[in-house]
C-alpha positions as CSV (number, residue, x, y, z in Angstrom):
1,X,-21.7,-102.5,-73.0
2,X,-23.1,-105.1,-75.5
3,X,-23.9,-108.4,-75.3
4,X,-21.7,-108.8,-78.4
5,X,-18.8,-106.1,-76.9
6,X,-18.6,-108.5,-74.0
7,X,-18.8,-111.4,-75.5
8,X,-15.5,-110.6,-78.0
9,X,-13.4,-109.1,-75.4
10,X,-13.7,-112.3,-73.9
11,X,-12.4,-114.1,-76.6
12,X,-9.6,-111.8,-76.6
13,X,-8.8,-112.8,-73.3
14,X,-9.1,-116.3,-74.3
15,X,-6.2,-115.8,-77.3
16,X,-4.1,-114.1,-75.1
17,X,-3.4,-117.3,-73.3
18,X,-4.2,-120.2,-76.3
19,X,-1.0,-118.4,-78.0
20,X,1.4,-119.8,-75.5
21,X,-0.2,-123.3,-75.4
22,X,2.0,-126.1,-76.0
23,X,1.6,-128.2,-78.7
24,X,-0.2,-131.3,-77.4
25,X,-2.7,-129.2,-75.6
26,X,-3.4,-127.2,-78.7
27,X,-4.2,-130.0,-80.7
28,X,-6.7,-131.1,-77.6
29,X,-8.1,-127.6,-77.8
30,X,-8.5,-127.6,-81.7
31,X,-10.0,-131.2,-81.5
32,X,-13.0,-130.0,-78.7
33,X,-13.8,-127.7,-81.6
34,X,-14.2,-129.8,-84.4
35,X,-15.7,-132.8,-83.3
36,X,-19.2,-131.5,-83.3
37,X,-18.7,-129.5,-86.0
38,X,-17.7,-132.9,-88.3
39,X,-21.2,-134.5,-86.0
40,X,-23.0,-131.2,-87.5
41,X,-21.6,-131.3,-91.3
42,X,-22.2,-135.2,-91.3
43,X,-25.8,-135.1,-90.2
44,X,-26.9,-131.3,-91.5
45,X,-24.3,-130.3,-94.9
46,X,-25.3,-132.8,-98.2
47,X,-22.2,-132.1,-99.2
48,X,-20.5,-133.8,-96.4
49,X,-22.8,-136.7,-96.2
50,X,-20.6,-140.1,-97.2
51,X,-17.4,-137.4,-97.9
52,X,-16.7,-137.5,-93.8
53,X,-17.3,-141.4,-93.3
54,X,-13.7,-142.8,-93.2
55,X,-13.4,-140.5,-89.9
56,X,-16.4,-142.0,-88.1
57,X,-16.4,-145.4,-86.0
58,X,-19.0,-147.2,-86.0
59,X,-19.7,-146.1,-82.5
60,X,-20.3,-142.8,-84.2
61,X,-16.1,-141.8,-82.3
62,X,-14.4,-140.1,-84.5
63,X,-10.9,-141.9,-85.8
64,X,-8.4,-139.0,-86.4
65,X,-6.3,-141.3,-87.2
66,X,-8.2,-141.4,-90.7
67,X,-8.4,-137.6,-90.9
68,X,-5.9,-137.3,-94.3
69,X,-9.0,-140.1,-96.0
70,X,-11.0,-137.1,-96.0
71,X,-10.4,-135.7,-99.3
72,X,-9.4,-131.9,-99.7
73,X,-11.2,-129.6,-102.1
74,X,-11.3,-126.5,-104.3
75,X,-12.8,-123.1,-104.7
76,X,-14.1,-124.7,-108.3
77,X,-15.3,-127.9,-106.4
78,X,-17.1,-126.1,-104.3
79,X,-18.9,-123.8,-106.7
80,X,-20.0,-127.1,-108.2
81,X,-21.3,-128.0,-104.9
82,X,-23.4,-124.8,-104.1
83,X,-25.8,-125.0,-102.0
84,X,-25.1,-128.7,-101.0
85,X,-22.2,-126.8,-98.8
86,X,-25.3,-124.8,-97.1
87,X,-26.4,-126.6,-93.6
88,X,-29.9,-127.5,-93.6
89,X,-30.1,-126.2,-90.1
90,X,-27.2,-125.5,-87.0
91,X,-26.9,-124.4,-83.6
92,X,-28.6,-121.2,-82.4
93,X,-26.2,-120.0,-80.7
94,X,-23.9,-120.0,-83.8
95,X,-25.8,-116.4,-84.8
96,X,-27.3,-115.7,-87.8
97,X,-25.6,-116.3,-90.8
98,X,-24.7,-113.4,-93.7
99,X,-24.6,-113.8,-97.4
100,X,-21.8,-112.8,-99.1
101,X,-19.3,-113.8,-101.9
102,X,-15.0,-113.9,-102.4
103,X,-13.4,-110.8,-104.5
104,X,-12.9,-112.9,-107.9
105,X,-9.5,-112.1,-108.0
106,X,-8.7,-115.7,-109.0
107,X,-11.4,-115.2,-112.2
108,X,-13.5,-117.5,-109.6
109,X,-15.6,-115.7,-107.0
110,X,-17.5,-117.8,-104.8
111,X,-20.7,-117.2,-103.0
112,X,-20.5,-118.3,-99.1
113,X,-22.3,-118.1,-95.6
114,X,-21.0,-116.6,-92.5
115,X,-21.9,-117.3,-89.2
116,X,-22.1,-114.4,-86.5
117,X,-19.4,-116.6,-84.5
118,X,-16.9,-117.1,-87.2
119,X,-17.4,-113.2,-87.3
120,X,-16.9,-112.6,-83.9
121,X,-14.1,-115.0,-83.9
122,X,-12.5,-112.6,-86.8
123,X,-12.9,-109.7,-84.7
124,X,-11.5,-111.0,-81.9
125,X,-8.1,-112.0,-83.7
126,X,-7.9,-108.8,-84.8
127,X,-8.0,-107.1,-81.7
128,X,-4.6,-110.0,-81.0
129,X,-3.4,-108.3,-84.1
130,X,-3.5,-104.9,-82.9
131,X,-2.3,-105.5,-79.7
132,X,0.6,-107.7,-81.1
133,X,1.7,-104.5,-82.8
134,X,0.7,-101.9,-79.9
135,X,-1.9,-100.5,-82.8
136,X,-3.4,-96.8,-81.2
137,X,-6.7,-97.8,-80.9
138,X,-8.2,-94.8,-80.2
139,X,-6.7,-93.3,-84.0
140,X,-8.6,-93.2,-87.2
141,X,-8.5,-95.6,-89.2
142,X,-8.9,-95.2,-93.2
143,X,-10.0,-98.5,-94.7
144,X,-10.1,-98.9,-98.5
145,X,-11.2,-102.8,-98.7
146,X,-14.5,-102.5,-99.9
147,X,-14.9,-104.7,-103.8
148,X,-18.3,-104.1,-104.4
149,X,-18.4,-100.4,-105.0
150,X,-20.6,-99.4,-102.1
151,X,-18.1,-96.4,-100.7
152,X,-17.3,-94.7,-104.0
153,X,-15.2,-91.2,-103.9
154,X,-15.3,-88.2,-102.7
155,X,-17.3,-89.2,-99.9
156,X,-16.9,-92.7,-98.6
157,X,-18.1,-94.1,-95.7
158,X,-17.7,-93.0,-91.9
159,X,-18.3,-96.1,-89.1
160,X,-17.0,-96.0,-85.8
161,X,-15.9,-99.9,-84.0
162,X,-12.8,-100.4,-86.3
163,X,-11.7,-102.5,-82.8
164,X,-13.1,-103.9,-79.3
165,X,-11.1,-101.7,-77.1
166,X,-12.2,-98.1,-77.9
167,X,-15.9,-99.4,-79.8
168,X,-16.3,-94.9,-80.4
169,X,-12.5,-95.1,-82.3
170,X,-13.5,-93.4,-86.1
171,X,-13.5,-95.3,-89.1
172,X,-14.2,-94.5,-93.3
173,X,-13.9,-96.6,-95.8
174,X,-13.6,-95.9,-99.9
175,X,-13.9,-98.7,-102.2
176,X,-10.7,-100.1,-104.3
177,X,-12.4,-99.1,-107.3
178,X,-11.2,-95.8,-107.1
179,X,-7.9,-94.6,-109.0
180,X,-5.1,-93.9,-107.0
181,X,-5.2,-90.0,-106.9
182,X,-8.6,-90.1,-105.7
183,X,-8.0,-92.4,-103.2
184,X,-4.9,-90.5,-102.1
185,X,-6.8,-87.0,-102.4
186,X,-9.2,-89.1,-99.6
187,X,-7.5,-90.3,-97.0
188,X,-5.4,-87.3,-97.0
189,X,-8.8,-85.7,-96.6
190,X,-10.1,-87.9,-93.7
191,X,-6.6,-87.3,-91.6
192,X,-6.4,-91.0,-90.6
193,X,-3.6,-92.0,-89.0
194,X,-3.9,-95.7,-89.8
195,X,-4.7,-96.8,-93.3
196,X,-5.7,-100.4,-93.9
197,X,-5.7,-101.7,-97.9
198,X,-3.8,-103.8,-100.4
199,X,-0.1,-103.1,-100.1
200,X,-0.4,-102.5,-103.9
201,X,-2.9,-99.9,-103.4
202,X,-0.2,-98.0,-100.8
203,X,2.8,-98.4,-102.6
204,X,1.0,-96.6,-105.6
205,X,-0.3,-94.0,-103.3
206,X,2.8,-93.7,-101.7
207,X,4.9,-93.1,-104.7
208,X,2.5,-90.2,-106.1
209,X,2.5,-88.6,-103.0
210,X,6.5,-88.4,-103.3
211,X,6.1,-87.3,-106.6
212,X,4.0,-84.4,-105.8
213,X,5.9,-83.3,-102.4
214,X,3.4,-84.6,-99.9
215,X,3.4,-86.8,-96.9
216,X,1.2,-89.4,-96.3
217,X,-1.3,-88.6,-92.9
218,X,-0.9,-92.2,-91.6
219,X,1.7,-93.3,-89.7
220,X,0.4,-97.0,-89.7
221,X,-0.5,-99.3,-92.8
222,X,-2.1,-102.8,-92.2
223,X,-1.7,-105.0,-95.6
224,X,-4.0,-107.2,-96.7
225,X,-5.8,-109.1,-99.5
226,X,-2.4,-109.3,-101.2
227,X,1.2,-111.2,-100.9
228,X,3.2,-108.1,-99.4
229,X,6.6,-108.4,-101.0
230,X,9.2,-107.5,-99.4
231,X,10.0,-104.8,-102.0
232,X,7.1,-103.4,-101.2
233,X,7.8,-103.1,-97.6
234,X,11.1,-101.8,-98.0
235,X,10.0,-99.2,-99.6
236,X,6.6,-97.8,-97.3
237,X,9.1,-98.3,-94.3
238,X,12.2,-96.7,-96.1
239,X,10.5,-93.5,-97.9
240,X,7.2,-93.1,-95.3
241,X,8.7,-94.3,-92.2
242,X,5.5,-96.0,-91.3
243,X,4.9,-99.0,-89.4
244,X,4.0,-102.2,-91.1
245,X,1.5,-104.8,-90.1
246,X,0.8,-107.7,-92.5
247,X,-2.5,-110.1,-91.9
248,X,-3.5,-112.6,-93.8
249,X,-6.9,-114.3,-94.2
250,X,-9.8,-115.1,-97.2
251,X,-13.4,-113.7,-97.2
252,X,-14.5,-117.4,-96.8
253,X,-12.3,-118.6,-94.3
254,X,-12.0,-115.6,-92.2
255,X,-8.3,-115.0,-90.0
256,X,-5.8,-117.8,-91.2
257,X,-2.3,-115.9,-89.4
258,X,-0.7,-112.5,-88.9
259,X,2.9,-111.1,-88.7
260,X,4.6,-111.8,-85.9
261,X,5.6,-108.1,-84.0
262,X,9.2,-109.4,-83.2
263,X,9.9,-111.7,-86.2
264,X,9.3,-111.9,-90.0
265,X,7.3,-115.0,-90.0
266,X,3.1,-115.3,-89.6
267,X,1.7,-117.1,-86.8
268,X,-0.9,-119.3,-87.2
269,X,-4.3,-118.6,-85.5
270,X,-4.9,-122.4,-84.5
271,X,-8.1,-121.2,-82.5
272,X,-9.9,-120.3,-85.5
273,X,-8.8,-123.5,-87.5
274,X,-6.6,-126.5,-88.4
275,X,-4.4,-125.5,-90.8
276,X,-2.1,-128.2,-92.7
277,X,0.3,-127.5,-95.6
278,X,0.4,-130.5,-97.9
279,X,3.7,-131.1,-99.9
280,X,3.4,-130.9,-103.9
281,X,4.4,-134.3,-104.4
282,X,2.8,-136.6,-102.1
283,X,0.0,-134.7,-100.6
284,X,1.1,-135.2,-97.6
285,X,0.9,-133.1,-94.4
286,X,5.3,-131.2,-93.9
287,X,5.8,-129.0,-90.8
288,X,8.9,-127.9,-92.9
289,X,8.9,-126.3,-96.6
290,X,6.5,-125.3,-99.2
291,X,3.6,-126.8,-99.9
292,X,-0.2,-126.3,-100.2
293,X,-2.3,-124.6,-97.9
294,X,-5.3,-126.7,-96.4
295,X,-8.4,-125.0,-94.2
296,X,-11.1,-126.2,-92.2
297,X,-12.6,-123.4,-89.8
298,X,-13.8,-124.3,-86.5
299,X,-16.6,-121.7,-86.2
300,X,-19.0,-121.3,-89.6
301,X,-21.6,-123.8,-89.3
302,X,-23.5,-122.1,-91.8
303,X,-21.3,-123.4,-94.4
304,X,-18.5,-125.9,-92.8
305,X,-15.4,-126.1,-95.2
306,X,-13.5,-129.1,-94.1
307,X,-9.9,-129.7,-95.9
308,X,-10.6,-127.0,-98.1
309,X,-7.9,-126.0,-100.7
310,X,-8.1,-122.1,-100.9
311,X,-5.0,-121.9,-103.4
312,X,-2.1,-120.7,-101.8
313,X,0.9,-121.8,-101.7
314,X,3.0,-121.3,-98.5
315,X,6.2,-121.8,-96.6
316,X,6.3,-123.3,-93.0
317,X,9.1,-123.4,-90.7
318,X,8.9,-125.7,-87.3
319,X,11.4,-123.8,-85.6
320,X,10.5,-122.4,-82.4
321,X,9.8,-118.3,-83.0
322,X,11.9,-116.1,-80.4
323,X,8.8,-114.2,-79.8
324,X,7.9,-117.6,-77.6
325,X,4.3,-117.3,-79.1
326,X,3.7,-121.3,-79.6
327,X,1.1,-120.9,-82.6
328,X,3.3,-122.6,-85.8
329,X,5.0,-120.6,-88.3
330,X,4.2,-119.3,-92.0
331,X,7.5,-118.3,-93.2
332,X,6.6,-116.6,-96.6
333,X,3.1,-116.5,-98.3
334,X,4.5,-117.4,-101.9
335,X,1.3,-116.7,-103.5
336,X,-1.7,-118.7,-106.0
337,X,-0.5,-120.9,-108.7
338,X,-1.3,-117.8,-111.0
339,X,2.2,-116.7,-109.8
340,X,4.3,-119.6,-109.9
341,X,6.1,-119.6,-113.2
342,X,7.0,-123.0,-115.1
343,X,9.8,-123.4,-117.4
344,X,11.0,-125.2,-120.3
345,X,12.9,-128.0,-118.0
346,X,9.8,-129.0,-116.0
347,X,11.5,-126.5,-113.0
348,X,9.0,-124.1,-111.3
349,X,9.4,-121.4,-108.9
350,X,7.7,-118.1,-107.2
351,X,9.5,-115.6,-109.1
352,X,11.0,-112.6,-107.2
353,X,12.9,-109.8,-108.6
354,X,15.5,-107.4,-107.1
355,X,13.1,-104.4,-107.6
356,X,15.8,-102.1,-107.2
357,X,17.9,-102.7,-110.5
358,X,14.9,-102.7,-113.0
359,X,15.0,-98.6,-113.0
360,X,18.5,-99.1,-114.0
361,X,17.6,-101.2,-117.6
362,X,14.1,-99.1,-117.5
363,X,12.7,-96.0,-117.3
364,X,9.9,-97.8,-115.3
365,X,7.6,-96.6,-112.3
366,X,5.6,-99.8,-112.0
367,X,6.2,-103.0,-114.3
368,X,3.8,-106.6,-114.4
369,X,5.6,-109.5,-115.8
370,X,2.8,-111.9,-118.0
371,X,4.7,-115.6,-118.8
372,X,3.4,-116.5,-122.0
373,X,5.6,-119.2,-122.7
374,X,7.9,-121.1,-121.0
375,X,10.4,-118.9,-122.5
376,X,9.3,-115.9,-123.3
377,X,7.7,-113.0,-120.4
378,X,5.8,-110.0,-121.3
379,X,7.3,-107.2,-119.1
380,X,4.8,-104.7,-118.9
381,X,6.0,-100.9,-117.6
382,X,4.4,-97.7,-117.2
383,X,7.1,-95.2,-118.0
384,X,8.8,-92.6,-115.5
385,X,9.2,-89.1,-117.5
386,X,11.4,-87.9,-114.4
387,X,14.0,-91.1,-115.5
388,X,16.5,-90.4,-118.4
389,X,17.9,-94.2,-118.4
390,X,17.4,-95.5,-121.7
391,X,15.6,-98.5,-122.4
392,X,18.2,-101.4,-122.3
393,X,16.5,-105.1,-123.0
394,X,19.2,-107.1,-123.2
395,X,20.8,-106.3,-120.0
396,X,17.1,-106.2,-118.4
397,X,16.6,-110.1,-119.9
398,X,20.1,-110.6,-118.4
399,X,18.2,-110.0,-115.2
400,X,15.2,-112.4,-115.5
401,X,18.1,-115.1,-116.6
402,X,19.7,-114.7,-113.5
403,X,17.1,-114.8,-111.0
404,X,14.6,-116.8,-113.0
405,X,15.9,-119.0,-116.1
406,X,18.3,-118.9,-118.3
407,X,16.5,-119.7,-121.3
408,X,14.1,-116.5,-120.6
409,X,13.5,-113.9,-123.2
410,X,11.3,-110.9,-123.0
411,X,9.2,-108.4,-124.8
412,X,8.8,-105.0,-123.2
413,X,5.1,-103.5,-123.7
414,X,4.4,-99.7,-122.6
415,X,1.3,-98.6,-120.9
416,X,-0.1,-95.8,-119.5
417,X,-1.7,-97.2,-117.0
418,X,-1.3,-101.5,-115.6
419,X,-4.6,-102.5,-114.9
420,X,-6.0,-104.1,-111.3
421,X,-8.2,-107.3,-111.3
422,X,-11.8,-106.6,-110.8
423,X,-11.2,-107.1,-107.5
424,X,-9.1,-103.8,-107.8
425,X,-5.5,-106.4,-106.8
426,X,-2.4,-106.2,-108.5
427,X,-0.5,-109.1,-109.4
428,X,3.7,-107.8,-110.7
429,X,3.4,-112.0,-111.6
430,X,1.3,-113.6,-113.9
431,X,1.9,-117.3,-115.7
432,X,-0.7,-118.0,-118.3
433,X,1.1,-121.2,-118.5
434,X,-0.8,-122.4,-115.2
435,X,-4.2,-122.1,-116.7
436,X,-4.7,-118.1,-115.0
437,X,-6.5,-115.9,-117.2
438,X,-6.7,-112.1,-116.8
């Protein structure tokens, strides 16, 4: 066994028993971890080097009573920064760092550094995810994650280590680049029992597979890099009878929380970070309701990120989770602000559409929604020649009255095809009236 093997199934052991830690003691154990790492971006990160003062006595103690002084920041703050984020040196035993940069799907990509332990770390949470779930980890596993066009069709990429348990298990990965049927014709190639992608990306390939009479090979789909509606996942479990598993997390940040196996919420991995959400308003920390998510992770000294803003927008809960996991509650991940929609009252909301009725109004397979205005949407559709329902936009508008604003009016647009981001993401909800740009 590796040195590295070892070394993560011993973290894994370690989260099995952090999840169950009482409050008080978790913040003990999150505070161990990022004193030196505040020591380390103080004395080694230019970037940090007046930003962190409020926190430090002048004993050189830190006062976390003084930790909301620190000011948060942005993916556009720090690509401002650049390499004044980059330590000038850090521990050894931190591993080597790797290079790499976020998808762009906010229009923004931003190059970063990795440490081998914030990797390890990731790996090790999830293996928690896969045992949450009672994954197979000796199955295939079909990953179609890759951004950069490195595994293009027919013939991917085969890997083997998808987990820690069973290091042989096989892997392949195709980039997101791909269309759909290709990337259907390949994992139906590979055999994979387990597929792990956009949820975008699956519902597409799911609903061509229905249309031409075949079943999907995996019986498992782990979402990521996307919000994972609830539409969507009525739909994979409903039609394909597979088993969902939602994660979430950001290239630069690495693990932030996971579905829990008994509930619908996301638990918070607190040993990889401290997470706040900040409410709108006052910028203050809520343990109840929406607000903005705030990161610092415990484990890349390569390139610390402390009270960093990484643009989503969440909903917390305090209420204990019957699961009797202790690590805090995500309720729903609502999305960026390029999602939130603004109307002509000053009201705002993270619009959601019964999914269902819009066949009714439209002869629609897929449909995007683009706010141009505050009162008028572009609604987007690529048709369905197997639907005979005639085009009906008033009583479709009725629809975004009701469950969005009343003073909404739309203009329907058919395409052939709805295009992805660069990042090959799909977004159903776009506002140009937050500043997004496609």
């Amino acid at each position: 066994m590796s040195a590295k093997l070892e070394a993560t199934r011993k973290f894994v052991k370690a989260l099995e028993r952090t999840q169950y830690y009482p409050p008080g003691r978790m913040q003990a154990y999150q505070r161990q971890l990022l004193e030196p790492l505040l020591h380390h971006a103080k004395r080694e990160v230019p970037f940090y080097a007046t930003r962190l003062d409020p926190l430090f006595a002048s004993d050189g103690s830190i006062r976390w009573d003084a930790w909301a002084d620190v000011p948060t920041f942005t993916r556009a703050d720090a690509q401002k920064a650049g390499q004044a984020l980059f330590a000038k040196s850090y521990p050894h035993h931190m591993g080597s760092y790797v290079e790499n940069q976020t998808s762009g799907s906010t229009g923004m990509p931003l190059k970063f550094r990795m440490t081998a332990a914030a990797h390890l770390m990731g790996t090790a949470a999830s293996q928690r995810i896969f045992d949450w779930h009672a994954v197979n980890c000796a199955a295939k596993m079909a990953l179609i994650v890759d951004v950069h066009g490195k595994f293009p069709f027919p013939d991917g990429a085969k890997g083997r280590q998808w987990n820690v348990k069973t290091p042989h298990a096989p892997a392949c990965q195709l980039t997101v680049k791909e269309t759909i049927e290709n990337q259907l014709q390949w994992v139906l190639a590979t055999g994979s029992e387990i597929l792990t992608t956009y949820p975008s990306i699956a519902v597409a390939m799911g609903q061509l597979a229905e249309q031409r009479g075949l079943a999907l090979p995996f019986h498992t789909f782990i979402g990521q890099g996307e919000v994972f509606s609830e539409n969507a996942k009525a739909y994979l479990a409903r039609t394909h009878k597979l088993k969902l598993i939602d994660r979430y997390g950001a290239s630069e940040l690495g693990a932030i929380a996971a579905q829990c196996p008994e509930e619908t919420g996301y638990h918070q991995f607190c040993e990889a970070g401290l997470m706040e959400v900040l409410d709108f308003k006052d910028h203050l920390p809520i343990t109840n309701g929406r607000g903005q998510l705030v990161l610092t992770p415990f484990y890349n000294y390569a390139m610390p990120l402390i009270r960093y803003e990484n643009q989503d927008q969440v909903e917390v809960t305090s209420k204990p989770c019957a699961c009797g996991r202790t690590l805090p509650i995500i309720q729903k991940i609502l999305g960026r602000e390029k999602n939130v929609f603004t109307y002509i009252d000053g009201s705002r909301s993270w619009p959601t559409g019964p999914a269902s009725i819009y066949p009714t109004f439209l002869p629609s397979q897929q449909i995007q929604v683009i706010q141009k205005t505050m009162t008028q949407l572009e609604v987007r559709f690529v048709r369905d020649d197997s639907s005979s329902v005639p085009v009906n936009v008033q009583g479709l508008e009725g629809v975004f009255r009701k469950h969005l604003h009343p003073s909404i009016h739309i203009e329907l647009i058919e395409m052939e095809k709805i295009p992805r981001s660069a990042s090959g993401k799909y977004e159903q909800w776009i506002s140009l009236i937050s500043g997004y740009e496609e």
